[in-house]
Amino acid sequence: MWEELYREALEEGWKKLQRIPGVITGFHSTIDGLKRVEEDLLKRLLEQFPHIKSIPSEPTSVIRSPEDLLVDLLISIREGLAYQRMIENEETFRWTLENIGYDQLRLGGTSANMASLLSPLPLSKILVYANPLTKELAELFPERKNLFVLTRENDKPVLRSPRKAWKDQGIFAIHWILEYNKGLKIELDGTTYESPRANRFIAAWNPVNCRLRVSEEFKRDIFLIPDKFTHFLVSGFHILLERYPEGKTCEDFIVPVAEFVSQMKERLGLKVHYEFASIGSSLIRSLVVKHIFPVIDSLGLNEIEFATLLSDFGEQDLAKELKDTRFPIVKLVDGLLKIMERTPLKRIQLHTLGHYISITREKNERNERTALLFSAILAATRSLLGRYETLEDLEKGLGVPTITLTGYEGIKNIDNFSLVIVPTKVVQSPKLTVGLGDIISSSGFLLS
Ligand code: ADP
C-alpha cells in the first residue's frame, strides 16, 4: 500500500509544485568557510598564546577574543563535541580570517540552503533574502531560472538572479566550520589531548544576520513588486545572541521581525513556516515561542528539537521518556497533542529517521500525506545520489525501500486534531545527509 501511495505522491506533488506562485525564504543566508584543522595549525595558533597551559572544562558562551576562539576549538577537539559559538567583535573575525582562513567556501544559512535545495524543483519563483549580498556569497548560489533576490534597477524594485545582483566584494560574514579528524593531537605544557572522534567546531561572525536585521529596502520593496508570492519560510533565530555588546537583547530583535512577518502575511497573503533548528539558549527559545509562534502557520523540527521544546513547556518527564525510549511514535504523538493544545500553531511537521508526522487543526489529511511522502522521496534521493535535478532522479529515490512498519502509520483523528504518520525511505549508505531536515520541512510545508 505505501509503495503505491508513494508513487501517487511523486506524481501529484510534482504537479502541485508547478501551481505554487512563489516562495520566499528569509532571513539567514551566509557563507560557510570550511577549514580542516591539523596539528601544525594548532601549534601555530598556540604559539601566539604561550600563557595557555591547560584547557578549561567549559567553552565560553560567546567568543570575545582570538584566545576564546582557540580555547573553544581545543575543548571541542578534546571532547569530540560539535559546539557552535558566535564571534562578538570584528577584531576576532579579522584575526581568524588571517590566522585560520578557510580551505573552501560553501553556501550557508537556513534561508540560502532552503532556496538552493528547492530550486531544482518545478517551482516558478523562489525569492531568497540575502543581505549583505557580496560577490562571494552571490557566486555560491546555484544558477537557476527560478531563483531570485529582490534588488533595484533604474530606481525600481525587481527580481534578479543573485549572481546578477551583488553589491560589494569581500567577506563580511562567515560561519567557520572547523573540522577535525579522530585522533588529532594537542600538545600543551607536557600533556597530550586527543580527539575521541571526528567532529567540528563552528565559530560564526555574522553581525547583520545575528541581529535578524532586515534591510529597509527589502521591507519597503517587498510590498511594491507586482510578482505574486504565497509561501514564506522563515528561519535564522538560532543565531541570535541573548545579549549584544551594544547593550541590546535578543528580544529587541525578535519583536521587530515578528511584526514584519505578520505584516508580510497580512499584506501579501502568505502562509508562513518556521524551521526551528537547534537553539541552545532557553531564553531565546522562550522568546521565539512567545513572539514567533503566534505569527506562523506551520512549525518544522526534528525529534531532538521537539524534546527540548516539550521540556520548555514543562513536560520534562515526557521529554526524558522520549529520549530514553528512542522516540516511539505514540509518545511523539502525545507530545504533539500537548504542544498543539498550548500554542496557536495550525500545523507541526516532525521528522525522525524512520517516520514523519504532521498534526493539523484543519482536516487536510490527503494533502498532508502527499506532502510528507513527497518530502521523504526528496530526502531519500538526496541521500542516495547526493543531489536531485530531475523527475528521473526522484524516481530513483522512489525506488529506495520503505522501512519496516510499526502499525501506527496512517491517518488518525484525536481530540479535534488530524494526524498523519508516514513511514519513510532510509538510504543505507547515504552519500550526503546535510540539509535533509531543511528539505523535508520546506517541501512538506509547500505541499501541505
Ligand atoms: P539536519 O539539520 O542535518 O538537516 P535533521 O535532524 O533536521 O538534520 O534532519 C535529518 C533528517 O534526515 C532525519 O530526521 C531523517 O528523516 C533524514 N535522514 C537522515 N539520514 C537519512 C538517510 N540515510 N536516508 C533517508 N533519510 C535520512
Tab-separated table of N, CA and C in Angstrom, residues 166-289:
chain	number	residue	atom	x	y	z
A	166	TRP	N	24.718	41.250	-6.940
A	166	TRP	CA	25.588	41.527	-5.784
A	166	TRP	C	26.049	42.972	-5.785
A	167	LYS	N	26.342	43.450	-4.567
A	167	LYS	CA	26.685	44.877	-4.440
A	167	LYS	C	28.180	45.055	-4.162
A	168	ASP	N	28.639	44.488	-3.056
A	168	ASP	CA	30.026	44.694	-2.644
A	168	ASP	C	30.860	43.465	-2.908
A	169	GLN	N	32.156	43.640	-2.735
A	169	GLN	CA	33.023	42.471	-2.800
A	169	GLN	C	33.702	42.302	-1.459
A	170	GLY	N	33.907	41.041	-1.055
A	170	GLY	CA	34.598	40.812	0.208
A	170	GLY	C	33.779	39.908	1.108
A	171	ILE	N	34.414	39.483	2.200
A	171	ILE	CA	33.698	38.628	3.140
A	171	ILE	C	33.361	39.448	4.379
A	172	PHE	N	32.056	39.669	4.587
A	172	PHE	CA	31.620	40.465	5.737
A	172	PHE	C	30.997	39.586	6.819
A	173	ALA	N	30.661	38.358	6.433
A	173	ALA	CA	30.082	37.427	7.404
A	173	ALA	C	30.534	36.036	6.983
A	174	ILE	N	30.877	35.226	7.953
A	174	ILE	CA	31.313	33.859	7.625
A	174	ILE	C	31.085	32.957	8.831
A	175	HIS	N	30.646	31.748	8.545
A	175	HIS	CA	30.497	30.755	9.611
A	175	HIS	C	31.618	29.728	9.407
A	176	TRP	N	32.623	29.798	10.266
A	176	TRP	CA	33.736	28.857	10.119
A	176	TRP	C	33.340	27.474	10.598
A	177	ILE	N	33.507	26.489	9.737
A	177	ILE	CA	33.262	25.106	10.143
A	177	ILE	C	34.653	24.476	10.275
A	178	LEU	N	35.126	24.379	11.489
A	178	LEU	CA	36.492	23.901	11.726
A	178	LEU	C	36.422	22.393	11.991
A	179	GLU	N	36.733	21.624	10.974
A	179	GLU	CA	36.548	20.167	11.064
A	179	GLU	C	37.850	19.491	11.460
A	180	TYR	N	37.730	18.467	12.282
A	180	TYR	CA	38.933	17.714	12.660
A	180	TYR	C	38.641	16.224	12.632
A	181	ASN	N	39.715	15.455	12.480
A	181	ASN	CA	39.582	14.000	12.442
A	181	ASN	C	39.697	13.406	13.835
A	182	LYS	N	39.336	12.157	13.926
A	182	LYS	CA	39.562	11.407	15.155
A	182	LYS	C	41.077	11.280	15.354
A	183	GLY	N	41.529	11.386	16.591
A	183	GLY	CA	42.956	11.170	16.859
A	183	GLY	C	43.825	12.405	16.674
A	184	LEU	N	43.206	13.566	16.442
A	184	LEU	CA	44.003	14.795	16.313
A	184	LEU	C	44.605	15.119	17.689
A	185	LYS	N	45.946	15.384	17.696
A	185	LYS	CA	46.626	15.576	19.000
A	185	LYS	C	46.871	17.053	19.295
A	186	ILE	N	46.716	17.391	20.576
A	186	ILE	CA	47.068	18.731	21.057
A	186	ILE	C	48.123	18.537	22.142
A	187	GLU	N	49.291	19.171	21.959
A	187	GLU	CA	50.335	19.104	22.988
A	187	GLU	C	50.290	20.405	23.766
A	188	LEU	N	50.144	20.319	25.073
A	188	LEU	CA	50.038	21.535	25.870
A	188	LEU	C	50.725	21.329	27.212
A	189	ASP	N	51.836	22.042	27.389
A	189	ASP	CA	52.553	22.008	28.664
A	189	ASP	C	52.804	20.570	29.149
A	190	GLY	N	53.272	19.749	28.250
A	190	GLY	CA	53.636	18.376	28.619
A	190	GLY	C	52.476	17.394	28.609
A	191	THR	N	51.263	17.862	28.410
A	191	THR	CA	50.106	16.950	28.370
A	191	THR	C	49.638	16.820	26.913
A	192	THR	N	49.241	15.602	26.531
A	192	THR	CA	48.709	15.414	25.179
A	192	THR	C	47.220	15.085	25.266
A	193	TYR	N	46.434	15.828	24.506
A	193	TYR	CA	44.996	15.532	24.393
A	193	TYR	C	44.760	14.971	23.001
A	194	GLU	N	43.729	14.145	22.874
A	194	GLU	CA	43.472	13.542	21.559
A	194	GLU	C	41.973	13.513	21.290
A	195	SER	N	41.566	13.910	20.080
A	195	SER	CA	40.118	13.932	19.811
A	195	SER	C	39.572	12.500	19.762
A	196	PRO	N	38.512	12.224	20.551
A	196	PRO	CA	37.961	10.857	20.577
A	196	PRO	C	37.218	10.510	19.297
A	197	ARG	N	36.779	11.516	18.515
A	197	ARG	CA	36.124	11.235	17.241
A	197	ARG	C	36.180	12.464	16.331
A	198	ALA	N	35.897	12.234	15.076
A	198	ALA	CA	35.874	13.336	14.120
A	198	ALA	C	34.664	14.201	14.426
A	199	ASN	N	34.835	15.509	14.376
A	199	ASN	CA	33.697	16.407	14.567
A	199	ASN	C	34.090	17.801	14.106
A	200	ARG	N	33.360	18.808	14.543
A	200	ARG	CA	33.673	20.158	14.088
A	200	ARG	C	33.286	21.189	15.137
A	201	PHE	N	33.967	22.305	15.047
A	201	PHE	CA	33.614	23.437	15.903
A	201	PHE	C	33.212	24.576	14.968
A	202	ILE	N	32.068	25.195	15.250
A	202	ILE	CA	31.617	26.285	14.380
A	202	ILE	C	31.767	27.618	15.108
A	203	ALA	N	32.463	28.535	14.462
A	203	ALA	CA	32.608	29.883	15.014
A	203	ALA	C	32.056	30.837	13.962
A	204	ALA	N	31.044	31.611	14.337
A	204	ALA	CA	30.357	32.407	13.317
A	204	ALA	C	30.480	33.904	13.567
A	205	TRP	N	30.841	34.620	12.532
A	205	TRP	CA	30.830	36.087	12.568
A	205	TRP	C	29.743	36.536	11.605
A	206	ASN	N	28.683	37.081	12.136
A	206	ASN	CA	27.571	37.444	11.264
A	206	ASN	C	26.775	38.589	11.889
A	207	PRO	N	27.395	39.789	11.923
A	207	PRO	CA	26.794	40.891	12.686
A	207	PRO	C	25.406	41.297	12.196
A	208	VAL	N	25.111	41.119	10.920
A	208	VAL	CA	23.788	41.534	10.423
A	208	VAL	C	22.755	40.448	10.690
A	209	ASN	N	23.050	39.222	10.241
A	209	ASN	CA	22.094	38.115	10.414
A	209	ASN	C	21.860	37.799	11.885
A	210	CYS	N	22.891	37.938	12.735
A	210	CYS	CA	22.685	37.531	14.131
A	210	CYS	C	21.818	38.539	14.868
A	211	ARG	N	21.511	39.643	14.213
A	211	ARG	CA	20.529	40.583	14.777
A	211	ARG	C	19.220	40.508	13.976
A	212	LEU	N	19.163	39.581	13.040
A	212	LEU	CA	17.988	39.421	12.155
A	212	LEU	C	17.520	40.773	11.626
A	213	ARG	N	18.500	41.584	11.251
A	213	ARG	CA	18.182	42.926	10.779
A	213	ARG	C	17.757	42.844	9.310
A	214	VAL	N	16.501	43.144	9.042
A	214	VAL	CA	16.010	43.095	7.664
A	214	VAL	C	16.212	44.483	7.057
A	215	SER	N	16.774	44.548	5.852
A	215	SER	CA	17.106	45.855	5.273
A	215	SER	C	15.842	46.682	5.030
A	216	GLU	N	15.996	47.994	5.172
A	216	GLU	CA	14.860	48.902	4.964
A	216	GLU	C	14.341	48.774	3.528
A	217	GLU	N	15.293	48.560	2.607
A	217	GLU	CA	14.927	48.434	1.194
A	217	GLU	C	13.992	47.232	0.988
A	218	PHE	N	14.355	46.109	1.605
A	218	PHE	CA	13.521	44.914	1.460
A	218	PHE	C	12.152	45.148	2.098
A	219	LYS	N	12.163	45.759	3.268
A	219	LYS	CA	10.902	45.985	3.996
A	219	LYS	C	9.928	46.825	3.175
A	220	ARG	N	10.484	47.749	2.368
A	220	ARG	CA	9.622	48.601	1.547
A	220	ARG	C	9.263	47.887	0.230
A	221	ASP	N	10.322	47.355	-0.436
A	221	ASP	CA	10.140	46.873	-1.811
A	221	ASP	C	9.317	45.590	-1.927
A	222	ILE	N	9.320	44.781	-0.881
A	222	ILE	CA	8.576	43.514	-0.972
A	222	ILE	C	7.080	43.791	-1.204
A	223	PHE	N	6.631	44.986	-0.749
A	223	PHE	CA	5.219	45.330	-0.939
A	223	PHE	C	4.968	46.077	-2.249
A	224	LEU	N	6.054	46.399	-2.962
A	224	LEU	CA	5.888	47.185	-4.194
A	224	LEU	C	5.958	46.348	-5.472
A	225	ILE	N	6.586	45.158	-5.384
A	225	ILE	CA	6.716	44.361	-6.611
A	225	ILE	C	5.374	43.733	-7.001
A	226	PRO	N	5.158	43.594	-8.311
A	226	PRO	CA	3.885	43.024	-8.756
A	226	PRO	C	3.869	41.491	-8.651
A	227	ASP	N	5.056	40.884	-8.497
A	227	ASP	CA	5.138	39.412	-8.520
A	227	ASP	C	4.444	38.790	-7.313
A	228	LYS	N	3.726	37.713	-7.570
A	228	LYS	CA	2.900	37.092	-6.520
A	228	LYS	C	3.687	36.019	-5.750
A	229	PHE	N	3.621	36.093	-4.433
A	229	PHE	CA	4.205	35.059	-3.574
A	229	PHE	C	3.141	34.541	-2.615
A	230	THR	N	3.208	33.267	-2.290
A	230	THR	CA	2.173	32.677	-1.442
A	230	THR	C	2.720	31.991	-0.190
A	231	HIS	N	4.015	31.648	-0.207
A	231	HIS	CA	4.594	30.890	0.908
A	231	HIS	C	5.875	31.563	1.396
A	232	PHE	N	6.056	31.546	2.696
A	232	PHE	CA	7.250	32.156	3.280
A	232	PHE	C	7.871	31.185	4.281
A	233	LEU	N	9.161	30.901	4.086
A	233	LEU	CA	9.891	30.029	5.014
A	233	LEU	C	10.802	30.917	5.842
A	234	VAL	N	10.472	31.090	7.102
A	234	VAL	CA	11.254	31.990	7.941
A	234	VAL	C	12.155	31.171	8.873
A	235	SER	N	13.375	31.643	9.081
A	235	SER	CA	14.307	30.942	9.977
A	235	SER	C	15.450	31.878	10.322
A	236	GLY	N	16.345	31.416	11.161
A	236	GLY	CA	17.526	32.215	11.499
A	236	GLY	C	17.590	32.597	12.972
A	237	PHE	N	16.561	32.249	13.750
A	237	PHE	CA	16.550	32.640	15.163
A	237	PHE	C	17.624	31.915	15.967
A	238	HIS	N	18.131	30.803	15.413
A	238	HIS	CA	19.149	30.038	16.148
A	238	HIS	C	20.502	30.750	16.188
A	239	ILE	N	20.683	31.818	15.399
A	239	ILE	CA	21.974	32.502	15.522
A	239	ILE	C	21.861	33.831	16.288
A	240	LEU	N	20.723	34.050	16.929
A	240	LEU	CA	20.607	35.226	17.798
A	240	LEU	C	21.475	35.025	19.040
A	241	LEU	N	21.872	36.109	19.661
A	241	LEU	CA	22.577	36.042	20.943
A	241	LEU	C	21.611	36.493	22.033
A	242	GLU	N	21.853	36.074	23.281
A	242	GLU	CA	20.973	36.560	24.355
A	242	GLU	C	21.171	38.054	24.555
A	243	ARG	N	22.463	38.467	24.559
A	243	ARG	CA	22.786	39.884	24.756
A	243	ARG	C	23.818	40.303	23.734
A	244	TYR	N	23.795	41.576	23.402
A	244	TYR	CA	24.721	42.100	22.396
A	244	TYR	C	25.650	43.120	23.031
A	245	PRO	N	26.858	43.260	22.450
A	245	PRO	CA	27.822	44.173	23.064
A	245	PRO	C	27.278	45.595	23.200
A	246	GLU	N	26.370	46.017	22.307
A	246	GLU	CA	25.847	47.382	22.389
A	246	GLU	C	24.759	47.527	23.455
A	247	GLY	N	24.464	46.440	24.180
A	247	GLY	CA	23.509	46.524	25.288
A	247	GLY	C	22.109	46.047	24.934
A	248	LYS	N	21.879	45.678	23.663
A	248	LYS	CA	20.546	45.172	23.293
A	248	LYS	C	20.410	43.702	23.685
A	249	THR	N	19.149	43.220	23.664
A	249	THR	CA	18.923	41.805	23.941
A	249	THR	C	18.256	41.168	22.722
A	250	CYS	N	18.171	39.831	22.738
A	250	CYS	CA	17.566	39.142	21.601
A	250	CYS	C	16.123	39.595	21.379
A	251	GLU	N	15.435	39.934	22.481
A	251	GLU	CA	14.036	40.342	22.346
A	251	GLU	C	13.917	41.621	21.500
A	252	ASP	N	14.938	42.491	21.615
A	252	ASP	CA	14.933	43.732	20.813
A	252	ASP	C	14.935	43.422	19.318
A	253	PHE	N	15.438	42.253	18.951
A	253	PHE	CA	15.488	41.910	17.523
A	253	PHE	C	14.365	40.954	17.114
A	254	ILE	N	13.889	40.136	18.061
A	254	ILE	CA	12.826	39.171	17.719
A	254	ILE	C	11.505	39.906	17.467
A	255	VAL	N	11.205	40.885	18.316
A	255	VAL	CA	9.915	41.579	18.215
A	255	VAL	C	9.721	42.253	16.843
A	256	PRO	N	10.713	43.063	16.367
A	256	PRO	CA	10.504	43.679	15.044
A	256	PRO	C	10.378	42.658	13.906
A	257	VAL	N	11.099	41.535	13.995
A	257	VAL	CA	10.974	40.526	12.938
A	257	VAL	C	9.577	39.923	12.970
A	258	ALA	N	9.091	39.635	14.168
A	258	ALA	CA	7.747	39.061	14.293
A	258	ALA	C	6.720	40.024	13.693
A	259	GLU	N	6.905	41.322	13.973
A	259	GLU	CA	5.960	42.311	13.429
A	259	GLU	C	6.016	42.358	11.903
A	260	PHE	N	7.248	42.273	11.379
A	260	PHE	CA	7.395	42.335	9.920
A	260	PHE	C	6.802	41.079	9.261
A	261	VAL	N	7.033	39.917	9.869
A	261	VAL	CA	6.470	38.675	9.320
A	261	VAL	C	4.949	38.784	9.309
A	262	SER	N	4.410	39.311	10.378
A	262	SER	CA	2.970	39.428	10.468
A	262	SER	C	2.425	40.389	9.394
A	263	GLN	N	3.169	41.467	9.139
A	263	GLN	CA	2.790	42.397	8.059
A	263	GLN	C	2.838	41.725	6.691
A	264	MET	N	3.905	40.964	6.472
A	264	MET	CA	4.035	40.268	5.181
A	264	MET	C	2.870	39.320	4.968
A	265	LYS	N	2.517	38.633	6.061
A	265	LYS	CA	1.419	37.676	5.997
A	265	LYS	C	0.119	38.353	5.608
A	266	GLU	N	-0.122	39.446	6.285
A	266	GLU	CA	-1.372	40.157	6.076
A	266	GLU	C	-1.449	40.796	4.687
A	267	ARG	N	-0.376	41.531	4.335
A	267	ARG	CA	-0.452	42.316	3.091
A	267	ARG	C	-0.217	41.480	1.852
A	268	LEU	N	0.545	40.399	1.981
A	268	LEU	CA	0.826	39.579	0.789
A	268	LEU	C	0.003	38.296	0.765
A	269	GLY	N	-0.665	38.011	1.865
A	269	GLY	CA	-1.471	36.787	1.939
A	269	GLY	C	-0.616	35.529	1.960
A	270	LEU	N	0.492	35.594	2.747
A	270	LEU	CA	1.415	34.450	2.757
A	270	LEU	C	1.052	33.432	3.823
A	271	LYS	N	1.396	32.175	3.555
A	271	LYS	CA	1.384	31.147	4.605
A	271	LYS	C	2.825	31.033	5.090
A	272	VAL	N	3.037	30.978	6.404
A	272	VAL	CA	4.405	31.036	6.924
A	272	VAL	C	4.798	29.756	7.659
A	273	HIS	N	5.975	29.245	7.312
A	273	HIS	CA	6.536	28.090	8.020
A	273	HIS	C	7.816	28.517	8.717
A	274	TYR	N	8.007	28.040	9.937
A	274	TYR	CA	9.239	28.330	10.659
A	274	TYR	C	9.964	27.026	10.961
A	275	GLU	N	11.232	26.978	10.563
A	275	GLU	CA	12.052	25.795	10.825
A	275	GLU	C	12.831	26.044	12.110
A	276	PHE	N	12.565	25.244	13.127
A	276	PHE	CA	13.043	25.527	14.473
A	276	PHE	C	14.571	25.565	14.586
A	277	ALA	N	15.251	24.564	14.071
A	277	ALA	CA	16.711	24.417	14.213
A	277	ALA	C	17.076	24.349	15.690
A	278	SER	N	18.326	24.028	15.952
A	278	SER	CA	18.708	23.831	17.337
A	278	SER	C	19.087	25.170	17.963
A	279	ILE	N	18.298	25.611	18.941
A	279	ILE	CA	18.589	26.869	19.633
A	279	ILE	C	19.090	26.508	21.026
A	280	GLY	N	20.348	26.846	21.306
A	280	GLY	CA	20.964	26.435	22.571
A	280	GLY	C	20.366	27.147	23.779
A	281	SER	N	19.969	28.414	23.613
A	281	SER	CA	19.543	29.206	24.764
A	281	SER	C	18.049	29.044	25.042
A	282	SER	N	17.724	28.711	26.305
A	282	SER	CA	16.307	28.524	26.625
A	282	SER	C	15.591	29.881	26.620
A	283	LEU	N	16.331	30.956	26.922
A	283	LEU	CA	15.732	32.293	26.879
A	283	LEU	C	15.289	32.613	25.448
A	284	ILE	N	16.181	32.374	24.487
A	284	ILE	CA	15.839	32.677	23.083
A	284	ILE	C	14.678	31.785	22.634
A	285	ARG	N	14.724	30.506	23.022
A	285	ARG	CA	13.615	29.606	22.643
A	285	ARG	C	12.291	30.130	23.190
A	286	SER	N	12.316	30.570	24.451
A	286	SER	CA	11.040	31.003	25.039
A	286	SER	C	10.528	32.271	24.344
A	287	LEU	N	11.445	33.143	23.917
A	287	LEU	CA	11.001	34.362	23.225
A	287	LEU	C	10.499	34.054	21.822
A	288	VAL	N	11.089	33.039	21.200
A	288	VAL	CA	10.619	32.621	19.877
A	288	VAL	C	9.201	32.057	20.016
A	289	VAL	N	8.998	31.248	21.045
A	289	VAL	CA	7.659	30.687	21.282
A	289	VAL	C	6.654	31.829	21.514
